Coordinates of C-alpha atoms and ligand atoms in Angstrom, one line a residue:
M1 CA 43.5 35.3 88.6
A2 CA 46.0 38.0 87.7
R3 CA 45.6 40.2 84.6
P4 CA 47.2 38.8 81.4
E5 CA 50.9 39.5 80.7
N6 CA 49.8 42.0 78.0
D7 CA 46.9 43.9 79.5
D8 CA 47.0 47.0 77.3
F9 CA 43.6 46.1 75.8
L10 CA 41.9 45.9 79.2
R11 CA 43.7 49.0 80.4
A12 CA 42.6 51.0 77.4
L13 CA 39.0 49.9 77.9
L14 CA 39.2 51.1 81.5
R15 CA 41.0 54.4 80.4
E16 CA 44.1 53.5 82.3
P17 CA 47.6 54.4 80.8
T18 CA 49.1 52.0 78.3
T19 CA 52.6 51.9 76.7
R20 CA 51.2 51.3 73.2
T21 CA 47.8 51.6 71.6
P22 CA 46.3 48.1 71.8
V23 CA 44.9 46.6 68.6
W24 CA 42.7 43.7 67.6
L25 CA 40.5 43.3 64.5
M26 CA 36.8 42.4 64.3
R27 CA 36.6 39.0 62.5
Q28 CA 40.4 38.6 62.9
A29 CA 40.0 34.9 62.4
G30 CA 38.4 34.1 59.1
R31 CA 38.6 33.4 55.4
Y32 CA 41.3 36.0 54.6
L33 CA 43.7 33.6 56.3
P34 CA 44.7 30.5 54.3
E35 CA 45.3 28.5 57.6
Y36 CA 41.6 29.3 58.5
C37 CA 40.4 27.9 55.2
E38 CA 42.4 24.8 55.8
T39 CA 41.0 24.2 59.3
R40 CA 37.5 24.9 58.1
K41 CA 37.9 22.3 55.3
R42 CA 39.1 19.8 57.9
A43 CA 36.0 20.6 60.1
G44 CA 33.7 20.0 57.1
S45 CA 31.7 23.2 57.5
F46 CA 31.6 26.5 59.3
L47 CA 29.1 25.2 61.8
E48 CA 31.1 22.1 62.6
L49 CA 34.1 24.4 63.2
C50 CA 32.1 26.4 65.7
K51 CA 30.7 23.3 67.4
T52 CA 34.1 21.6 67.8
P53 CA 35.9 23.3 70.7
S54 CA 39.4 22.1 69.8
L55 CA 39.0 23.5 66.2
A56 CA 37.4 26.7 67.4
C57 CA 40.4 27.1 69.7
E58 CA 42.8 26.5 66.8
V59 CA 41.3 29.2 64.6
T60 CA 41.0 31.6 67.5
L61 CA 44.8 31.4 67.9
Q62 CA 45.7 31.6 64.2
P63 CA 45.7 35.4 63.8
L64 CA 47.7 35.7 67.1
A65 CA 50.4 33.4 65.7
R66 CA 50.8 35.7 62.7
Y67 CA 50.4 39.2 64.2
D68 CA 51.3 40.9 67.5
L69 CA 47.6 41.4 68.4
D70 CA 46.6 42.6 71.9
A71 CA 43.5 40.4 72.3
A72 CA 42.0 37.2 71.1
I73 CA 38.3 36.9 70.3
L74 CA 36.4 33.7 70.8
F75 CA 35.7 32.0 67.5
S76 CA 32.0 31.5 67.2
D77 CA 29.1 33.3 65.7
I78 CA 26.3 35.5 66.9
L79 CA 23.7 33.1 65.4
T80 CA 24.5 30.3 67.9
I81 CA 21.7 31.8 70.2
P82 CA 18.8 31.5 67.7
D83 CA 20.2 28.1 66.7
A84 CA 20.0 27.1 70.4
M85 CA 16.4 28.4 70.4
G86 CA 15.5 25.8 67.8
L87 CA 15.4 27.9 64.7
G88 CA 17.6 25.6 62.7
L89 CA 20.7 27.5 61.6
Y90 CA 22.3 26.4 58.3
F91 CA 24.7 27.9 55.7
S92 CA 24.0 27.5 52.0
D93 CA 27.1 28.1 49.9
G94 CA 27.6 31.7 48.9
E95 CA 24.3 32.8 50.5
G96 CA 25.3 33.3 54.1
P97 CA 23.4 32.2 57.2
K98 CA 19.8 31.0 57.0
F99 CA 17.2 29.6 59.4
E100 CA 14.9 26.6 58.6
R101 CA 12.2 28.0 60.9
P102 CA 12.2 31.8 60.8
L103 CA 10.2 33.5 63.5
R104 CA 7.0 34.7 61.8
E105 CA 3.9 33.3 63.6
E106 CA 2.5 34.7 66.7
W107 CA 2.3 31.3 68.4
A108 CA 6.0 30.7 67.7
I109 CA 6.9 34.1 69.2
R110 CA 4.8 33.3 72.3
D111 CA 6.6 29.9 72.6
L112 CA 10.1 31.4 72.2
A113 CA 12.3 30.9 75.3
A114 CA 15.9 31.8 76.3
P115 CA 18.1 28.7 76.1
D116 CA 20.2 27.5 79.1
P117 CA 23.8 28.2 77.8
Y118 CA 25.2 25.4 79.9
D119 CA 23.0 23.0 78.1
H120 CA 22.4 24.1 74.5
L121 CA 25.6 26.3 74.1
R122 CA 27.9 24.0 76.0
Y123 CA 30.3 23.8 73.0
V124 CA 30.9 27.6 73.1
L125 CA 31.7 27.5 76.8
D126 CA 34.0 24.5 76.3
A127 CA 35.8 26.5 73.6
V128 CA 36.2 29.4 76.0
A129 CA 37.8 27.2 78.6
E130 CA 40.1 25.6 76.0
I131 CA 41.2 28.9 74.5
R132 CA 41.9 30.3 78.0
R133 CA 44.2 27.4 78.7
A134 CA 45.9 27.7 75.4
L135 CA 46.5 31.5 75.8
N136 CA 48.1 30.8 79.1
N137 CA 47.4 34.4 80.3
S138 CA 49.4 36.0 77.4
V139 CA 46.6 38.3 76.1
P140 CA 42.9 38.7 77.2
L141 CA 40.1 36.8 75.6
I142 CA 37.0 38.6 74.3
G143 CA 33.6 37.0 74.4
F144 CA 30.7 38.3 72.4
S145 CA 27.1 38.2 71.5
G146 CA 24.8 39.9 68.9
S147 CA 22.5 42.6 70.4
P148 CA 18.9 41.5 71.0
F149 CA 17.8 43.5 67.9
T150 CA 20.5 42.3 65.6
L151 CA 19.6 38.7 66.5
A152 CA 15.9 39.5 65.9
C153 CA 16.7 40.7 62.4
Y154 CA 18.1 37.3 61.5
M155 CA 15.5 35.4 63.4
V156 CA 12.5 37.2 61.8
E157 CA 14.0 37.6 58.3
G158 CA 15.3 34.0 58.3
G159 CA 18.7 35.2 57.1
S160 CA 20.6 38.2 55.9
S161 CA 18.6 41.1 54.4
D162 CA 19.2 44.3 52.4
D163 CA 16.2 46.2 53.7
F164 CA 15.0 44.3 56.8
R165 CA 11.5 44.4 55.4
T166 CA 10.0 41.6 57.4
V167 CA 11.3 42.6 60.8
K168 CA 10.6 46.3 60.3
T169 CA 7.1 45.6 59.1
M170 CA 6.6 43.7 62.4
L171 CA 8.0 46.7 64.2
Y172 CA 5.5 49.1 62.7
D173 CA 2.4 46.7 62.6
R174 CA 2.9 44.6 65.7
P175 CA 5.5 46.3 68.0
D176 CA 4.1 44.1 70.8
L177 CA 5.3 41.0 69.0
L178 CA 8.8 42.4 68.3
H179 CA 9.1 43.6 71.9
R180 CA 8.3 40.0 73.1
V181 CA 11.1 38.7 70.8
L182 CA 13.5 41.3 72.1
E183 CA 12.7 40.5 75.8
V184 CA 13.5 36.9 75.3
N185 CA 16.6 37.8 73.3
A186 CA 17.8 40.1 76.1
E187 CA 17.4 37.4 78.6
A188 CA 19.2 34.9 76.3
V189 CA 22.1 37.3 75.6
T190 CA 22.5 38.1 79.3
R191 CA 22.7 34.5 80.4
Y192 CA 25.0 33.6 77.4
L193 CA 27.5 36.4 78.2
N194 CA 27.5 35.7 81.9
A195 CA 28.2 32.0 81.1
Q196 CA 31.1 33.1 78.9
I197 CA 32.4 35.3 81.7
E198 CA 32.1 32.5 84.2
C199 CA 34.1 30.2 81.9
G200 CA 36.9 32.8 81.4
V201 CA 36.3 35.6 78.9
Q202 CA 37.9 38.8 80.2
A203 CA 35.9 41.4 78.2
V204 CA 32.7 41.2 76.2
Q205 CA 31.5 42.9 73.0
I206 CA 27.9 43.3 71.9
F207 CA 27.6 43.4 68.1
D208 CA 24.7 45.7 67.2
T209 CA 25.4 45.3 63.5
W210 CA 22.0 46.3 62.3
G211 CA 20.9 48.9 65.0
G212 CA 22.0 51.6 62.5
A213 CA 19.2 50.4 60.1
L214 CA 16.5 51.7 62.5
S215 CA 14.9 55.2 62.5
H216 CA 16.0 57.6 65.2
A217 CA 13.0 56.9 67.4
A218 CA 13.1 53.2 66.8
F219 CA 16.8 52.8 67.7
R220 CA 16.3 53.7 71.3
E221 CA 13.1 51.8 71.8
F222 CA 14.0 48.6 69.9
S223 CA 17.8 48.3 70.1
L224 CA 19.4 50.5 72.8
A225 CA 16.8 49.8 75.5
Y226 CA 17.5 46.1 75.2
I227 CA 21.3 46.5 75.2
E228 CA 20.9 48.5 78.4
R229 CA 18.8 45.7 79.9
V230 CA 21.5 43.1 79.0
I231 CA 24.3 45.3 80.5
E232 CA 22.3 45.8 83.7
G233 CA 22.3 42.0 84.1
L234 CA 25.9 41.4 83.3
T235 CA 28.5 40.1 85.8
K236 CA 30.7 43.2 86.3
T237 CA 33.7 41.7 87.9
R238 CA 35.4 38.3 88.0
D239 CA 38.2 37.3 90.3
G240 CA 38.4 40.9 91.5
E241 CA 38.9 42.3 87.9
R242 CA 36.4 44.3 86.0
V243 CA 35.1 42.6 82.9
P244 CA 34.6 45.6 80.5
C245 CA 31.8 45.6 78.0
I246 CA 32.1 47.2 74.5
V247 CA 29.0 48.1 72.5
F248 CA 29.4 48.4 68.7
T249 CA 26.5 49.8 66.8
K250 CA 27.3 50.0 63.1
G251 CA 26.0 53.3 61.8
G252 CA 25.5 54.5 65.4
G253 CA 27.8 57.5 65.4
Q254 CA 24.9 60.0 65.6
W255 CA 23.6 58.3 68.7
L256 CA 27.0 58.2 70.4
E257 CA 26.0 60.1 73.6
A258 CA 23.0 57.8 74.1
I259 CA 25.1 54.7 73.5
A260 CA 27.9 55.9 75.9
A261 CA 25.2 56.3 78.6
C262 CA 23.9 52.7 78.3
G263 CA 26.3 51.3 81.0
C264 CA 29.1 50.1 78.7
D265 CA 32.8 50.7 79.3
A266 CA 33.6 51.4 75.6
V267 CA 31.9 52.3 72.4
G268 CA 32.9 50.8 69.0
L269 CA 32.7 53.2 66.1
D270 CA 32.6 52.6 62.4
W271 CA 34.7 54.7 60.0
T272 CA 32.0 57.4 59.4
T273 CA 32.6 59.1 62.8
H274 CA 35.7 61.3 63.6
L275 CA 37.4 59.7 66.6
G276 CA 38.6 63.0 68.1
E277 CA 35.1 64.6 67.9
A278 CA 33.7 61.4 69.4
R279 CA 36.1 61.7 72.2
H280 CA 35.0 65.2 73.0
R281 CA 31.3 64.2 72.8
V282 CA 31.7 61.3 75.4
G283 CA 34.4 63.0 77.6
E284 CA 35.6 60.7 80.4
K285 CA 32.6 58.5 80.2
V286 CA 33.8 55.6 78.0
A287 CA 36.7 54.4 76.0
L288 CA 36.5 54.3 72.2
Q289 CA 37.3 51.5 69.8
G290 CA 37.9 51.8 66.1
N291 CA 37.7 52.9 63.4
M292 CA 39.7 52.3 60.2
D293 CA 37.7 51.6 57.1
P294 CA 38.4 47.8 56.5
I295 CA 38.6 48.4 52.7
A296 CA 41.7 50.6 53.3
L297 CA 43.5 47.3 53.8
F298 CA 43.3 46.6 50.1
A299 CA 45.5 49.6 49.3
S300 CA 49.4 49.6 49.2
P301 CA 51.3 48.9 52.4
E302 CA 52.3 52.6 52.4
A303 CA 48.7 53.7 52.2
V304 CA 47.7 51.3 54.9
A305 CA 50.3 52.7 57.2
R306 CA 49.3 56.3 56.3
E307 CA 45.6 55.6 57.0
A308 CA 46.3 53.8 60.3
T309 CA 48.4 56.8 61.4
R310 CA 45.7 59.2 60.4
V311 CA 43.2 57.2 62.6
L312 CA 45.6 57.3 65.5
E313 CA 46.2 61.0 65.1
S314 CA 42.5 61.7 64.9
F315 CA 42.0 60.4 68.4
G316 CA 44.2 63.2 69.6
G317 CA 47.0 63.4 72.2
G318 CA 47.1 63.5 76.0
M319 CA 44.3 61.0 76.6
T320 CA 43.9 57.3 77.3
G321 CA 41.1 55.1 76.2
H322 CA 41.7 54.2 72.6
V323 CA 41.6 50.6 71.3
F324 CA 42.5 50.5 67.6
N325 CA 40.2 48.4 65.5
L326 CA 38.6 48.4 62.1
G327 CA 35.2 50.1 61.7
H328 CA 33.7 46.7 60.8
G329 CA 34.8 43.1 60.2
I330 CA 37.8 42.4 58.0
H331 CA 36.9 41.6 54.4
Q332 CA 37.5 38.0 53.3
H333 CA 39.8 39.0 50.4
T334 CA 42.1 41.2 52.5
P335 CA 45.8 40.7 51.7
P336 CA 47.2 39.1 55.0
D337 CA 50.6 41.0 54.7
N338 CA 48.8 44.3 54.9
V339 CA 47.4 43.3 58.3
A340 CA 51.0 42.9 59.6
V341 CA 51.7 46.4 58.3
L342 CA 48.7 47.7 60.2
V343 CA 49.5 46.1 63.5
E344 CA 53.1 47.2 63.4
T345 CA 52.1 50.8 62.5
V346 CA 49.7 51.0 65.5
H347 CA 52.3 49.6 67.9
R348 CA 55.1 51.9 66.7
Y349 CA 53.0 55.0 67.0
V350 CA 54.0 57.3 69.8
R351 CA 51.1 59.4 71.0
K352 CA 51.9 63.1 71.2
Ligands
LIG401 O1 32.3 30.3 55.6 C1 32.8 30.8 56.7 O2 33.9 30.5 57.1 C2 31.8 31.6 57.5 C3 32.2 33.0 57.6 C4 31.9 33.4 59.0 C5 32.9 33.6 60.0 C6 34.4 33.5 59.9 C7 30.7 33.6 59.6 C8 29.3 33.4 59.0 N1 30.9 33.9 61.0 C9 32.2 33.9 61.2 C10 32.8 34.1 62.6 C11 32.4 35.3 63.4 N2 31.2 35.9 63.3 C12 33.1 35.8 64.5 C13 34.4 35.3 65.1 C14 35.6 35.7 64.2 C15 36.5 36.7 64.8 O3 36.1 37.8 65.1 O4 37.7 36.4 64.8 C16 32.3 36.9 65.0 C17 32.7 37.8 66.1 C18 31.1 36.9 64.3 C19 30.0 37.8 64.5 C20 28.9 38.0 63.5 N3 28.3 37.0 62.8 C21 28.3 39.2 63.3 C22 28.6 40.5 64.0 C23 29.8 41.1 63.4 C24 29.7 41.8 62.1 O5 30.5 41.4 61.2 O6 28.8 42.7 62.0 C25 27.3 39.0 62.3 C26 26.3 40.0 61.7 C27 27.3 37.6 62.0 C28 26.3 36.8 61.1 C29 27.1 36.1 60.1 N4 27.8 34.9 60.3 C30 28.4 34.6 59.2 C31 28.2 35.6 58.2 C32 28.8 35.6 56.8 C33 27.4 36.6 58.8 C34 27.0 37.9 58.2 C35 25.8 37.7 57.3 C36 25.3 39.0 56.8 O7 26.0 39.8 56.2 O8 24.1 39.3 57.1

């Protein structure tokens, strides 16, 4: 299988020259798009949307129909893995994701097992195949998973949390139990990403959304070590092409060198790190992805263009290896027209 017609995103991840800076946006399909809200209503719920491949395919393509984006990202959620493990994922209105059976008891942790993605997560793999057919090799498709630790946060807390009190208490009181959860999660994530790769995704991103909530010492032991283990087990090439892996740890800027050494091809950065300084810190080791503050998209179109240009300039000239993105997912109340301004600004920019 040849590379897609527009392969700027893959080229940038591999630090090959590109004609323009490629751009995609974390959570680019979602509630800020009226057409997404319409499809979600038709699906009945967010989970039904995820579990119906034709609808997941439809919403994956929606942002690409509106904007000249350089990659598509599979429409799904990181919580499909714990759902497949039997924790009972549900969404209560306005409260975000929840689990019917959070992982608290020692016996439940001993019983936890990595699901077979071809069985319990078949709907995700079917969506991948359908999206690849629909994209018709125009742009690459990104697959993803949560990091073992970020998944454990939701599994042990039973939902979102402000302070991660339950999972961190386990970390300090019973590190053996948390390590056991993380081992199973690492196995589950590895199998899941490899299945996505086998079914057609051309790059993968590991979302370590909550790694930045850990102490300096705990980050390596409880998050990065398991990301490393996942990457070790990943399929590196498919049909003769490298399948690049991006690691995004929100709040991970201070650990950049360590993250860059975990075996990934690119590191995603939030908006608190200077791209040019990050580039000097990692040298030729990895590409960088990021890192505009998603809230900047609420400002005037002129301010959006100015901020995007500032981010592009901060990466610096004379080097390849920048994928433009936001520093975290796009906010649900973002004005859609400002996203068009952002994408055009990035594509028109000529690197000095
Ligand atoms: O009501 C709705 O429509 C649900 C909102 C929603 C959407 C659009 C959720 C629930 N998940 C998603 C899709 C999603 N989630 C995607 C695909 C969309 C795309 O990128 O185009 C991806 C990549 C995710 C990943 C995800 N889910 C993360 C990691 C990324 C991040 O933003 O940090 C996390 C932490 C989740 C958990 C989750 N799922 C949904 C919500 C609202 C949350 C966050 C809960 C929290 O704040 O703790």
